[in-house]
Tab-separated table of C-alpha atoms in Angstrom:
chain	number	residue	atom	x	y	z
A	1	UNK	CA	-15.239	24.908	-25.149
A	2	UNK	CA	-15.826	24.995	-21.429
A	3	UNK	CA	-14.227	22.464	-19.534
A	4	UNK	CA	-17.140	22.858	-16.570
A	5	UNK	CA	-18.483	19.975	-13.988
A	6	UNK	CA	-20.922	18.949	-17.213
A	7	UNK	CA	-17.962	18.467	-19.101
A	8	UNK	CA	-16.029	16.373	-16.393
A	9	UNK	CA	-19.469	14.321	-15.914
A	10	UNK	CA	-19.750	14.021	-19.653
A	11	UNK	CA	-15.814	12.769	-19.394
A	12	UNK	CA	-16.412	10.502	-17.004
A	13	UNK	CA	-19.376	8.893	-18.867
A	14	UNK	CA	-17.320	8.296	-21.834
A	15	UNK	CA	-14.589	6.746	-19.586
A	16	UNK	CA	-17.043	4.102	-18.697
A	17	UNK	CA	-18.252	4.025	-21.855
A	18	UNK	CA	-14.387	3.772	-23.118
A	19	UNK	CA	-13.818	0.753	-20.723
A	20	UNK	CA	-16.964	-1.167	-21.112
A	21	UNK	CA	-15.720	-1.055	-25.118
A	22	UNK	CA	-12.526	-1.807	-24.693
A	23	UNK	CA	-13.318	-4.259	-21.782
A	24	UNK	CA	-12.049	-7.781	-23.793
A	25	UNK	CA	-8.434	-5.811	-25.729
A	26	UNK	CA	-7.769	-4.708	-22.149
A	27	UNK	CA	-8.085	-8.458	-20.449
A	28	UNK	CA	-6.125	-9.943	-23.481
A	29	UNK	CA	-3.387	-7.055	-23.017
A	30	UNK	CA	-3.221	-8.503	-19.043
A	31	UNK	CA	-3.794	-12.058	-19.867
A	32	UNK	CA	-0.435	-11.708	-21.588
A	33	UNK	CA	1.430	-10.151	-19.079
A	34	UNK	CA	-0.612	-9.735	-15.788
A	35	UNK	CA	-3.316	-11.206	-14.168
A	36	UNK	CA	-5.677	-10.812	-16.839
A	37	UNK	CA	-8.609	-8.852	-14.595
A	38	UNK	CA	-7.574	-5.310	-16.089
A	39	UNK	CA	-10.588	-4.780	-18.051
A	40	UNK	CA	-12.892	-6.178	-15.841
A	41	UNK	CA	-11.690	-4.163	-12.705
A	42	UNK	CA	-11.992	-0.901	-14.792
A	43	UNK	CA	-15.349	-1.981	-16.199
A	44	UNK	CA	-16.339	-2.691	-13.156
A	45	UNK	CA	-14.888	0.879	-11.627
A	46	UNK	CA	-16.302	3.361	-14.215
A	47	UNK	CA	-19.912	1.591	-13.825
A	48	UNK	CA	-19.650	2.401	-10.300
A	49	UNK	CA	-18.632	5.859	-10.608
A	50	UNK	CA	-21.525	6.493	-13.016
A	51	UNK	CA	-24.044	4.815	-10.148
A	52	UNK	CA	-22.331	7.315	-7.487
A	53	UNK	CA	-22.300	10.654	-10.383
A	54	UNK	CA	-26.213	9.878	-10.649
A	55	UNK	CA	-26.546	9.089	-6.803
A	56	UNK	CA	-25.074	12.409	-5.467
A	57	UNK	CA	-24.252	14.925	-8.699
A	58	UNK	CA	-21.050	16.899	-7.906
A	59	UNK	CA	-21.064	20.621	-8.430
A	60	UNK	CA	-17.773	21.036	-9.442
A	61	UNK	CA	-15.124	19.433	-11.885
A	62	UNK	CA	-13.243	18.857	-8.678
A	63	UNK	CA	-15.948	17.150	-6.515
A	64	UNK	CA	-16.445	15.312	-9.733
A	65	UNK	CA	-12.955	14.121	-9.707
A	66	UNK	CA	-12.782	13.154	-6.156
A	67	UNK	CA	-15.759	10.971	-5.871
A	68	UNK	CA	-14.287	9.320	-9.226
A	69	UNK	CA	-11.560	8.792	-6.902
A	70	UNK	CA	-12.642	7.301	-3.782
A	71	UNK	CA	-15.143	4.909	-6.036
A	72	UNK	CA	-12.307	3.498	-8.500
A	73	UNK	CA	-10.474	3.453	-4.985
A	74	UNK	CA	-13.215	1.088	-3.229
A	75	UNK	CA	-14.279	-0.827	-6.591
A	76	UNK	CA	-11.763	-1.765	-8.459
A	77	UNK	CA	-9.861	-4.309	-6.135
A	78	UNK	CA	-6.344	-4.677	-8.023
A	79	UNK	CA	-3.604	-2.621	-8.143
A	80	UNK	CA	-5.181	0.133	-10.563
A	81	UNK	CA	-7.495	1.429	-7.980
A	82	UNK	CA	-5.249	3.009	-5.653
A	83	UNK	CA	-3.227	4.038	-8.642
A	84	UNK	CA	-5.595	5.530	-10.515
A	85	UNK	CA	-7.464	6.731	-7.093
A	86	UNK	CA	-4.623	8.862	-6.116
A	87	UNK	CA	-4.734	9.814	-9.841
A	88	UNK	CA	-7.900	11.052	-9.617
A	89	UNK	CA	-7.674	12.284	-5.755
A	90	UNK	CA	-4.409	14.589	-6.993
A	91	UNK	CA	-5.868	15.554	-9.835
A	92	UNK	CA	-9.637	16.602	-7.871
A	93	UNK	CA	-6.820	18.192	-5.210
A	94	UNK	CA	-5.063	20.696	-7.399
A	95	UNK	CA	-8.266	21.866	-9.522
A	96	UNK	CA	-9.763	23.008	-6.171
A	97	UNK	CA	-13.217	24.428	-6.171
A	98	UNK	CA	-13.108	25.936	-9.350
A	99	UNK	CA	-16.063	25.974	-11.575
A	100	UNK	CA	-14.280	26.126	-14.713
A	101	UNK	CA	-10.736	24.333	-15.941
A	102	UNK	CA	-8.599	26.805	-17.599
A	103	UNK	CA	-6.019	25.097	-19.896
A	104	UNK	CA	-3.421	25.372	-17.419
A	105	UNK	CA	-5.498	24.198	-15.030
A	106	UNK	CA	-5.843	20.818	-17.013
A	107	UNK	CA	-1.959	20.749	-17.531
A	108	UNK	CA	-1.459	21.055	-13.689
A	109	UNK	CA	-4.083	18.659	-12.799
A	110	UNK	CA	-2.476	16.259	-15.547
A	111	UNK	CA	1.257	16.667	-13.776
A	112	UNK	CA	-0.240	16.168	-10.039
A	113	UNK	CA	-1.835	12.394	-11.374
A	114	UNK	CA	0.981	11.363	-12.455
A	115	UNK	CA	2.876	12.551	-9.390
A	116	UNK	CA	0.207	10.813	-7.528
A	117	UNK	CA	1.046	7.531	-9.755
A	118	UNK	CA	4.479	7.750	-9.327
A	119	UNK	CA	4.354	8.478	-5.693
A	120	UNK	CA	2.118	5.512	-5.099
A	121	UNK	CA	3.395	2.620	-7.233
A	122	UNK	CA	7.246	3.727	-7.083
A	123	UNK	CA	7.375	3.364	-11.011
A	124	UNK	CA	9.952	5.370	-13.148
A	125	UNK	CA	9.458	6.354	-17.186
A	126	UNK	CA	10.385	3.240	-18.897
A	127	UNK	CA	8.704	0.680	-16.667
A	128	UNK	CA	6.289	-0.348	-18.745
A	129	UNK	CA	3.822	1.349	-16.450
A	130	UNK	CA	0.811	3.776	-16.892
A	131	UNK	CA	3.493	6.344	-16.403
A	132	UNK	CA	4.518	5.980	-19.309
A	133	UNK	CA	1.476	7.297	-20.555
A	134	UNK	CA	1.074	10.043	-18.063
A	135	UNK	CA	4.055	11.363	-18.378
A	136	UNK	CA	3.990	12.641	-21.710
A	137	UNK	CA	0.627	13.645	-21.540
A	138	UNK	CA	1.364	15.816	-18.851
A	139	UNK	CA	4.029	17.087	-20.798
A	140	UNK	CA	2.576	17.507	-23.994
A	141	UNK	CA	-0.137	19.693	-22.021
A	142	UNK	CA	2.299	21.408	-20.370
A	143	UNK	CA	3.436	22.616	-23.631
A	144	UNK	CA	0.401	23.014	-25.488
A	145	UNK	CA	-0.820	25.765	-22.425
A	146	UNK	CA	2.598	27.473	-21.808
A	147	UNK	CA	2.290	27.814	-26.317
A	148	UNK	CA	-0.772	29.982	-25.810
A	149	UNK	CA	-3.076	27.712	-26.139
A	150	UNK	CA	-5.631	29.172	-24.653
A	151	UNK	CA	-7.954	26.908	-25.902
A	152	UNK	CA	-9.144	24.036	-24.504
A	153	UNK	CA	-9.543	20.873	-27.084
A	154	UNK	CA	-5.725	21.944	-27.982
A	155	UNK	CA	-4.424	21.245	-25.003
A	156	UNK	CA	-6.898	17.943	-24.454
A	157	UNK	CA	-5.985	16.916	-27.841
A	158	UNK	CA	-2.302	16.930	-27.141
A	159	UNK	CA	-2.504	15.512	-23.789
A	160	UNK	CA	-4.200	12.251	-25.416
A	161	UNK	CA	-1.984	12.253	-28.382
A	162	UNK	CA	0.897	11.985	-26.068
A	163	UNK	CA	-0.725	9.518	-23.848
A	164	UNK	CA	-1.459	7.052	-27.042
A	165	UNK	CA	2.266	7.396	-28.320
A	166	UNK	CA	3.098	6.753	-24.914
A	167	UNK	CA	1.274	3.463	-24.820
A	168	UNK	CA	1.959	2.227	-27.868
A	169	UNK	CA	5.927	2.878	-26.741
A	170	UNK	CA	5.593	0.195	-23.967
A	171	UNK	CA	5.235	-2.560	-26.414
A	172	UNK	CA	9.127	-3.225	-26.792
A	173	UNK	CA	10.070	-2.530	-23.025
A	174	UNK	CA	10.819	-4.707	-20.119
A	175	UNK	CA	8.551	-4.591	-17.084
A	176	UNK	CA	10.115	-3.279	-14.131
A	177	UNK	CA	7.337	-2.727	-11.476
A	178	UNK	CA	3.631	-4.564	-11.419
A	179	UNK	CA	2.982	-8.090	-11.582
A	180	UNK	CA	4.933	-8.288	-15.500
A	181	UNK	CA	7.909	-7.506	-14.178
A	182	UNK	CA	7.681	-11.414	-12.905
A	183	UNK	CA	8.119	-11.927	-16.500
A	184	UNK	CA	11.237	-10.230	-17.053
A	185	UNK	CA	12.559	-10.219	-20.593
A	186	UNK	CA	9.148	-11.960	-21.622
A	187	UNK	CA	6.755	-8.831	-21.212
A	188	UNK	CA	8.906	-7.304	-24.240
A	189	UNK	CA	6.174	-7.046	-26.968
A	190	UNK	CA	3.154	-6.896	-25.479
A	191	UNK	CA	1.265	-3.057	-24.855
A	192	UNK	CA	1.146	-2.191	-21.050
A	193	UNK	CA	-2.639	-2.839	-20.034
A	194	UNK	CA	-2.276	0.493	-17.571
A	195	UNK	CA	-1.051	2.705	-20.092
A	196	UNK	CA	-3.335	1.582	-22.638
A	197	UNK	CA	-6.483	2.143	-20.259
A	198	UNK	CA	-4.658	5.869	-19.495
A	199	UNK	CA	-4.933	6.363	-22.871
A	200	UNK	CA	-8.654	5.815	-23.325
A	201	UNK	CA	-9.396	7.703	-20.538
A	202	UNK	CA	-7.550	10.639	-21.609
A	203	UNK	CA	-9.018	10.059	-25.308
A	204	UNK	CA	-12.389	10.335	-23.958
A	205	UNK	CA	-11.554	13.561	-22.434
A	206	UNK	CA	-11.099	14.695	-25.925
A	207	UNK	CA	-14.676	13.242	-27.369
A	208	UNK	CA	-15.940	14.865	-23.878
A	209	UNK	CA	-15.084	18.418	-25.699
A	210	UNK	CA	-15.814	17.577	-29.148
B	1	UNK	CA	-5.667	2.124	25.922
B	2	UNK	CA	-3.086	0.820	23.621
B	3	UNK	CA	-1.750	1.244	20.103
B	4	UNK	CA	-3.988	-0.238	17.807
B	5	UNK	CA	-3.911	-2.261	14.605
B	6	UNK	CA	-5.494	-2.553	11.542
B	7	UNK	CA	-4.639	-5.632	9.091
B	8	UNK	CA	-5.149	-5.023	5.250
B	9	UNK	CA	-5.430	-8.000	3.287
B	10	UNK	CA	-6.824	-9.269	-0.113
B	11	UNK	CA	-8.963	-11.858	1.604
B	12	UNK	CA	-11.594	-11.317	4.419
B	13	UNK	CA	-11.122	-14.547	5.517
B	14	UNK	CA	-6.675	-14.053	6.105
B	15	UNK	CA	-7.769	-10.543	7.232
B	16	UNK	CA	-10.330	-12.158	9.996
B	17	UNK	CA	-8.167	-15.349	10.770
B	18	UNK	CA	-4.479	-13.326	11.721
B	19	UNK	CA	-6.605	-11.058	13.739
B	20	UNK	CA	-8.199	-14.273	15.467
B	21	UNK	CA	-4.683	-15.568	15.921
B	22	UNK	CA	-3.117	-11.869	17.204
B	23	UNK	CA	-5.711	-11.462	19.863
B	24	UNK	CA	-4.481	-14.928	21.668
B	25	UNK	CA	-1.257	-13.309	21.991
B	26	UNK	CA	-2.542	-9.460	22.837
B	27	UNK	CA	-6.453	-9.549	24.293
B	28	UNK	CA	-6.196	-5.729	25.466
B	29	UNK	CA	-5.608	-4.694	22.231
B	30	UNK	CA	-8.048	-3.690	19.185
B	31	UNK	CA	-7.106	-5.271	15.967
B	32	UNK	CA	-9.003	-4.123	13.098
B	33	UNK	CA	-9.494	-6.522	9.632
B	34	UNK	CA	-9.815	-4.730	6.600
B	35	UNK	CA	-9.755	-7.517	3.717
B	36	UNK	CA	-11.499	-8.349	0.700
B	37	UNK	CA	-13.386	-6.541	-1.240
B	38	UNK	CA	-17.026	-4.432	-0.166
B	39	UNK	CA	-18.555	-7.280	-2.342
B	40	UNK	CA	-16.715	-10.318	-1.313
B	41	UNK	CA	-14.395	-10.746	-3.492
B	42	UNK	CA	-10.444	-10.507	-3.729
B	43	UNK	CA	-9.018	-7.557	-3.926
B	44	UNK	CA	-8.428	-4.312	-1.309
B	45	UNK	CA	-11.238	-1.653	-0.490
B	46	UNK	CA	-10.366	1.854	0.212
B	47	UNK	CA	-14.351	2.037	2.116
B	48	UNK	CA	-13.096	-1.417	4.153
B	49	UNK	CA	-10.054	0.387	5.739
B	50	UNK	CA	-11.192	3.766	6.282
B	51	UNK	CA	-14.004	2.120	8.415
B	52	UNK	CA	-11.198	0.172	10.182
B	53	UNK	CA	-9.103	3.123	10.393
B	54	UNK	CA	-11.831	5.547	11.785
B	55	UNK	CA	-12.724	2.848	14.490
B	56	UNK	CA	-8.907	2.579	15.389
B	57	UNK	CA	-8.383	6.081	15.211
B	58	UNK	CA	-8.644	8.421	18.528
B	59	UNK	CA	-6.302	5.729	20.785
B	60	UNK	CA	-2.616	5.975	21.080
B	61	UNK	CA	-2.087	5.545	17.377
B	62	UNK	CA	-2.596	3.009	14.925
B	63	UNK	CA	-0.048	0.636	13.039
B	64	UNK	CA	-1.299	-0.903	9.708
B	65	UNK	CA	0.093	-4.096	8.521
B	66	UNK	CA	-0.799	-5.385	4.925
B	67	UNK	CA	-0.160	-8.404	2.650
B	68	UNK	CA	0.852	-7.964	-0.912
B	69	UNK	CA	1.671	-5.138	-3.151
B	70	UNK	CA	-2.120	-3.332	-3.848
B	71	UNK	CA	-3.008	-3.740	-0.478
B	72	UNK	CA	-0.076	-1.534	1.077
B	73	UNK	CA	-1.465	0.918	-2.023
B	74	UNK	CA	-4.603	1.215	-0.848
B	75	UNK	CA	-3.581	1.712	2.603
B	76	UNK	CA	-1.120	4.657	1.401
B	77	UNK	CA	-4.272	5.663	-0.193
B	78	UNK	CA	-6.301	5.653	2.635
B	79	UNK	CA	-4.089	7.949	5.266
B	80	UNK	CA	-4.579	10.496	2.493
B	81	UNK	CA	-7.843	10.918	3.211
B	82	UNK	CA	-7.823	10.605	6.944
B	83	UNK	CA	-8.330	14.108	8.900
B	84	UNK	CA	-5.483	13.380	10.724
B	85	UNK	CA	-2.484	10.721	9.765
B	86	UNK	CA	0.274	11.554	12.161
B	87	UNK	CA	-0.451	9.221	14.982
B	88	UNK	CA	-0.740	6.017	11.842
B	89	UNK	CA	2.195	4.346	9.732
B	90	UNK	CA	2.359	1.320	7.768
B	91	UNK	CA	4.747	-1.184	8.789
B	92	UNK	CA	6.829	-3.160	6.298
B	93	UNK	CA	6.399	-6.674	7.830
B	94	UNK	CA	5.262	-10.115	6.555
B	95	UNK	CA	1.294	-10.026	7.314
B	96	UNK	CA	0.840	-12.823	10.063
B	97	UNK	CA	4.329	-12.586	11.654
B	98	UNK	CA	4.567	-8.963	11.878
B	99	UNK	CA	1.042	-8.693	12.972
B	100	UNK	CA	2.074	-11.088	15.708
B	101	UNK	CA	4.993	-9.828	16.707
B	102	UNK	CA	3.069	-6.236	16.521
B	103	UNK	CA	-0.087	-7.223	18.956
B	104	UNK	CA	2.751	-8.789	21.438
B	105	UNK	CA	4.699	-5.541	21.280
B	106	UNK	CA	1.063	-3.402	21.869
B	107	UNK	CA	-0.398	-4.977	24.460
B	108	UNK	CA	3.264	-4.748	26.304
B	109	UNK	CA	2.924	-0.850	26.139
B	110	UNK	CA	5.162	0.413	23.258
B	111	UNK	CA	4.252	3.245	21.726
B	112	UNK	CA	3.666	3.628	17.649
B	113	UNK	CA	6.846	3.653	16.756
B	114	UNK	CA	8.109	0.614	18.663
B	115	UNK	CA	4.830	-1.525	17.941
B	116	UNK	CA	6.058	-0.813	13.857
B	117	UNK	CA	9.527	-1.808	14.888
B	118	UNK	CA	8.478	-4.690	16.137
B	119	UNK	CA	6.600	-6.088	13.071
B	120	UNK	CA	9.194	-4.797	10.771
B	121	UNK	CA	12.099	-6.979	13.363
B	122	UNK	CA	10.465	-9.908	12.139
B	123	UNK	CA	12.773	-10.420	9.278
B	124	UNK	CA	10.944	-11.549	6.505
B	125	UNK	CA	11.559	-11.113	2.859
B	126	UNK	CA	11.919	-7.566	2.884
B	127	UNK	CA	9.828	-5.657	0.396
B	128	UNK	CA	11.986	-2.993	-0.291
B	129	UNK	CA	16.302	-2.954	0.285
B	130	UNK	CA	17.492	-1.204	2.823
B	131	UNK	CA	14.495	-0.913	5.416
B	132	UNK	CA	15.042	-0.071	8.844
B	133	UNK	CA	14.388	-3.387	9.823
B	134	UNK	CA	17.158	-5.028	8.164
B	135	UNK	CA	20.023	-1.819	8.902
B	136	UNK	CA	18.407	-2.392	12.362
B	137	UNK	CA	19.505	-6.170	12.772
B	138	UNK	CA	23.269	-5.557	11.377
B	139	UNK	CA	23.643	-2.491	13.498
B	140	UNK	CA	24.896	-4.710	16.570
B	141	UNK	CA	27.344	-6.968	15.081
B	142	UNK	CA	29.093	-4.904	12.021
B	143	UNK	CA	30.899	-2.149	14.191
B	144	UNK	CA	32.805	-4.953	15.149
B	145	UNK	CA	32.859	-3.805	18.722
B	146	UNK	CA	32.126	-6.341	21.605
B	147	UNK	CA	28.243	-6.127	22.837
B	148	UNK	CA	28.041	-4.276	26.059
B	149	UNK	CA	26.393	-6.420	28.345
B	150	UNK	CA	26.081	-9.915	28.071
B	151	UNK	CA	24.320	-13.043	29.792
B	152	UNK	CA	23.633	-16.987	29.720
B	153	UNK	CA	20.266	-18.200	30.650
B	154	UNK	CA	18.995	-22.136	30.943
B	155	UNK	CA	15.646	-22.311	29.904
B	156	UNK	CA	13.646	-24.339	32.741
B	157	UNK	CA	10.131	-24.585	31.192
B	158	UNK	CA	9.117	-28.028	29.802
B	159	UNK	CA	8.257	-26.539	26.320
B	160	UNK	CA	11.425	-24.739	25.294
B	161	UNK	CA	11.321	-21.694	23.122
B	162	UNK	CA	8.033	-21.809	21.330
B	163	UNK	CA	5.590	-18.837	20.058
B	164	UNK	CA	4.876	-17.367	23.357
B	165	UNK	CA	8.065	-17.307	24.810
B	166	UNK	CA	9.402	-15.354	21.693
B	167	UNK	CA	6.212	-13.187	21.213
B	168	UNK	CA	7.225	-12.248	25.155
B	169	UNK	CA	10.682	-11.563	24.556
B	170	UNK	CA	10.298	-9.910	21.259
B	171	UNK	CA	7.962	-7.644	22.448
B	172	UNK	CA	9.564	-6.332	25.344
B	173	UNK	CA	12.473	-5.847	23.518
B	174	UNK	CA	10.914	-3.466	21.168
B	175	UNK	CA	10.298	-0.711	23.662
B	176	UNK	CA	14.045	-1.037	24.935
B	177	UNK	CA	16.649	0.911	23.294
B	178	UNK	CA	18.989	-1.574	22.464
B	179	UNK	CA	20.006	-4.062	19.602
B	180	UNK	CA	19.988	-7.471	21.336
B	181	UNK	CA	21.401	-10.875	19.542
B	182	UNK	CA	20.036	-14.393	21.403
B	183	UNK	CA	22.350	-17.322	20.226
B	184	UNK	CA	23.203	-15.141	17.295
B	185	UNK	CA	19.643	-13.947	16.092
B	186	UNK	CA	17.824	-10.803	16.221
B	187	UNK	CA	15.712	-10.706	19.779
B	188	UNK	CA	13.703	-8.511	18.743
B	189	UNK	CA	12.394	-11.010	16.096
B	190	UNK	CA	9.643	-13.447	17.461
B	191	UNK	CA	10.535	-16.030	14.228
B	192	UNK	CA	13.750	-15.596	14.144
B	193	UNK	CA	13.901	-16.608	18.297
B	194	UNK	CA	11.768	-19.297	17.034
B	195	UNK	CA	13.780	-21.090	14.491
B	196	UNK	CA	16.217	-21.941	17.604
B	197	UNK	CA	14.404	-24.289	17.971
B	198	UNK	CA	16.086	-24.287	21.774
B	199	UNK	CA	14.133	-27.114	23.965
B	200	UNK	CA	14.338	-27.747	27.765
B	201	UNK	CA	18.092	-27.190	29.691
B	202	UNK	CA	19.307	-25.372	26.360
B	203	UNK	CA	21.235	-22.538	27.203
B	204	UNK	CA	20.535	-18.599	25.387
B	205	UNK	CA	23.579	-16.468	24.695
B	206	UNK	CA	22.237	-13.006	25.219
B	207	UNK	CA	24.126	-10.007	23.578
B	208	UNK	CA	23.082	-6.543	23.904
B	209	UNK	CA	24.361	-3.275	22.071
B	210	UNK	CA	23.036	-0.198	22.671
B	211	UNK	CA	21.801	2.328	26.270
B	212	UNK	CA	19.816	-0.369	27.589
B	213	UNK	CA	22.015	-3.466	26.614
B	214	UNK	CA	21.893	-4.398	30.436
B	215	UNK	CA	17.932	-3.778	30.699
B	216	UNK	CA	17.074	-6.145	28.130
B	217	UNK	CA	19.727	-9.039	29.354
B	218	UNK	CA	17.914	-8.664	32.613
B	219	UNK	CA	14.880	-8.644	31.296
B	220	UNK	CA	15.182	-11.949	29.298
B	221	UNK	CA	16.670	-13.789	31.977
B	222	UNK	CA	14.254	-12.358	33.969
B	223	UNK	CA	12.096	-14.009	31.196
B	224	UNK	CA	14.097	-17.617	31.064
B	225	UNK	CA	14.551	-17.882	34.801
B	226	UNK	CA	10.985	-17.576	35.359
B	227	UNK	CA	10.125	-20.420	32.906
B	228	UNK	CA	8.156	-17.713	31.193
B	229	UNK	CA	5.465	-18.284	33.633
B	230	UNK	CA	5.232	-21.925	32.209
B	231	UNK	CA	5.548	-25.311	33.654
């Protein structure tokens, strides 16, 4: 598997695809802890992004990546479009203007998002935050390239395995950043709405390959 | 041409009505609203304040003020993508306060730096511990060492401290290097000079720290004695 600009545009298809399914879990994940506009704001995001991929098609996985960017930047209104802007913009930034994603490539573009997270929403592992989802994927992919894995849907596979796990490992925690953390003690044991939309979108990178 | 300003806000409308209420106080200077969404609704757009941003940009620097938590995101967000960021910072100030107190400080000359210190002297909740703003308030006071210049001024216009009168000696306070304390609160904070709520024949204890502790004595009663240009 090739992980080329039809790949990222495939991807990004089944990230809108991802959200528009998961549009009403993702609102009842907020409505318990947030604001309760999660899915809609990523709904509406990803259908924009689609509009803008068929509008001007990028050449490049990295051009792909960037206009994902500045659209989830412009469209999604709360919090999780800067967040996952700079996500996006970090990630578009490192791959370059390659044509191709080599697994390491994927890892590194994995590690500068969630640098780009944590450098824009101040949040630390254990927050109850989307980084708590991109930091083990970033990890896990890490690993999976630096074990020889030289091929692609490996290292995909692991960095949405880790990603899920990491999700599902917010449910107990405390918020400490975001608009939960008003709840203190009272977010415990509900699934952070940002990692959980992480996770889809780094499960559909997966189906993108498959 | 002076520093410029660009206000980042969830809503067009707070957006458009704190520039409305800046420009009173500052007429030379270009404020810039960025608020709402491209589509009307709540929310921050990256599109909104790079077009605010590119019209600011080419001046003598731009400072961004924002209201809450996504909207100083976006703005991050948005100096990532400008060509060149060195001449714009965000300043860590209540939105309509520190906007104020910002305009005041631009249209009096001050230069980037000083136009952020401004809006960040205004002394509102902080967002984050330990800004500059609040280590720049104790400074004075906690060496424990007398000010070095000092000076008591009767205020002669009808109206008493009010808005302007702080605005005007806020904001010429900010380009002066010097920590200055007015009947105990910061100077160089137009609400905190405010909430003296000093009327008509009160008198203000001026206390400066700092290289140009006698410059911005002078200046105020310069200020006071003049009845702030005021009846």
């Amino acid at each position: 598997m090739v992980l080329d600009v039809v790949w990222t545009i495939k991807w990004l298809t089944l990230c809108a695809q991802a959200m528009a399914e998961h549009r009403v879990e993702l609102i009842e994940l907020d409505r318990a802890i947030g604001d309760s506009d999660h899915g809609e704001n990523m709904d509406r995001g990803f259908q924009a992004v689609l509009d803008k991929l068929s509008d001007s098609p990028p050449e490049t996985p990295g051009a792909a990546l960037k206009l994902t960017a500045t659209t989830l930047m412009s469209k999604v209104g709360g919090a999780a479009g800067p967040l996952y802007g700079t996500a996006f913009l970090r990630a578009a930034t490192s791959l370059g203007d390659a044509p191709e994603i080599a697994p390491a490539d994927w890892a590194n573009a994995l590690a500068a998002a969630r640098d780009g997270i944590v450098a824009r929403g101040k949040a630390e592992p254990g927050d109850k935050t989307m980084v708590d989802a991109w930091t083990p994927a970033a990890e896990a992919a890490t690993k999976a390239a630096a074990d020889g894995g030289q091929d692609a849907l490996t290292v995909l596979v692991a960095a949405a395995e880790a990603a899920e796990a990491g999700a599902v490992a917010t449910d107990p925690l405390v918020a400490r950043k975001g608009r939960a953390s008003y709840l203190g003690e009272r977010s415990a044991g509900h699934r952070d709405p940002g990692a959980a939309s992480s996770a889809l979108i780094l499960r559909a990178a997966v189906k993108a390959a498959a | 041409m002076t520093v410029s300003i660009v206000v980042v806000s969830h809503s067009e409308k707070i957006a458009d009505g704190a520039v409305e209420l800046a420009a009173q106080m500052a007429p030379d200077v270009a404020l810039l609203a960025a608020g709402g969404t491209t589509d009307g609704r709540i929310g921050t757009s990256l599109e909104k304040v790079l077009a605010a941003l590119d019209k600011a940009a080419g001046g003598d620097g731009v400072v961004i003020v924002t209201d809450l938590g996504s909207a100083v995101m976006t703005a991050e967000s948005a100096l990532e993508f400008v060509e060149d960021a060195s001449e714009m910072v965000l300043a860590d100030a209540p939105l309509v306060e520190g906007l104020v107190a910002a305009a005041v400080a631009a249209q009096g000359g001050g230069d980037v730096q000083a136009v952020k210190r401004a809006a960040e002297a205004v002394g509102g909740p902080a967002r984050q511990a330990g800004t500059t703003a609040l280590q720049a308030v104790g400074e004075g006071p906690v060496t424990g060492s007398g000010p070095d210049y000092t000076g008591d001024f009767e205020l002669v216009n009808q109206a008493g401290m009010h808005a302007r009168p702080a605005a005007k000696i806020a904001g010429g306070l900010s380009s002066l290097d010097a920590e200055v304390q007015v009947n105990g609160v910061d100077g160089a904070s137009m609400t905190a000079l405010m909430t003296l709520a000093a009327g008509k024949g009160s008198v203000l204890h001026v206390e400066a720290w700092g290289a140009d502790a006698e410059r911005a004595v002078n200046y105020i009663g310069g200020l006071v004695q003049a009845g702030f240009g005021e009846p």
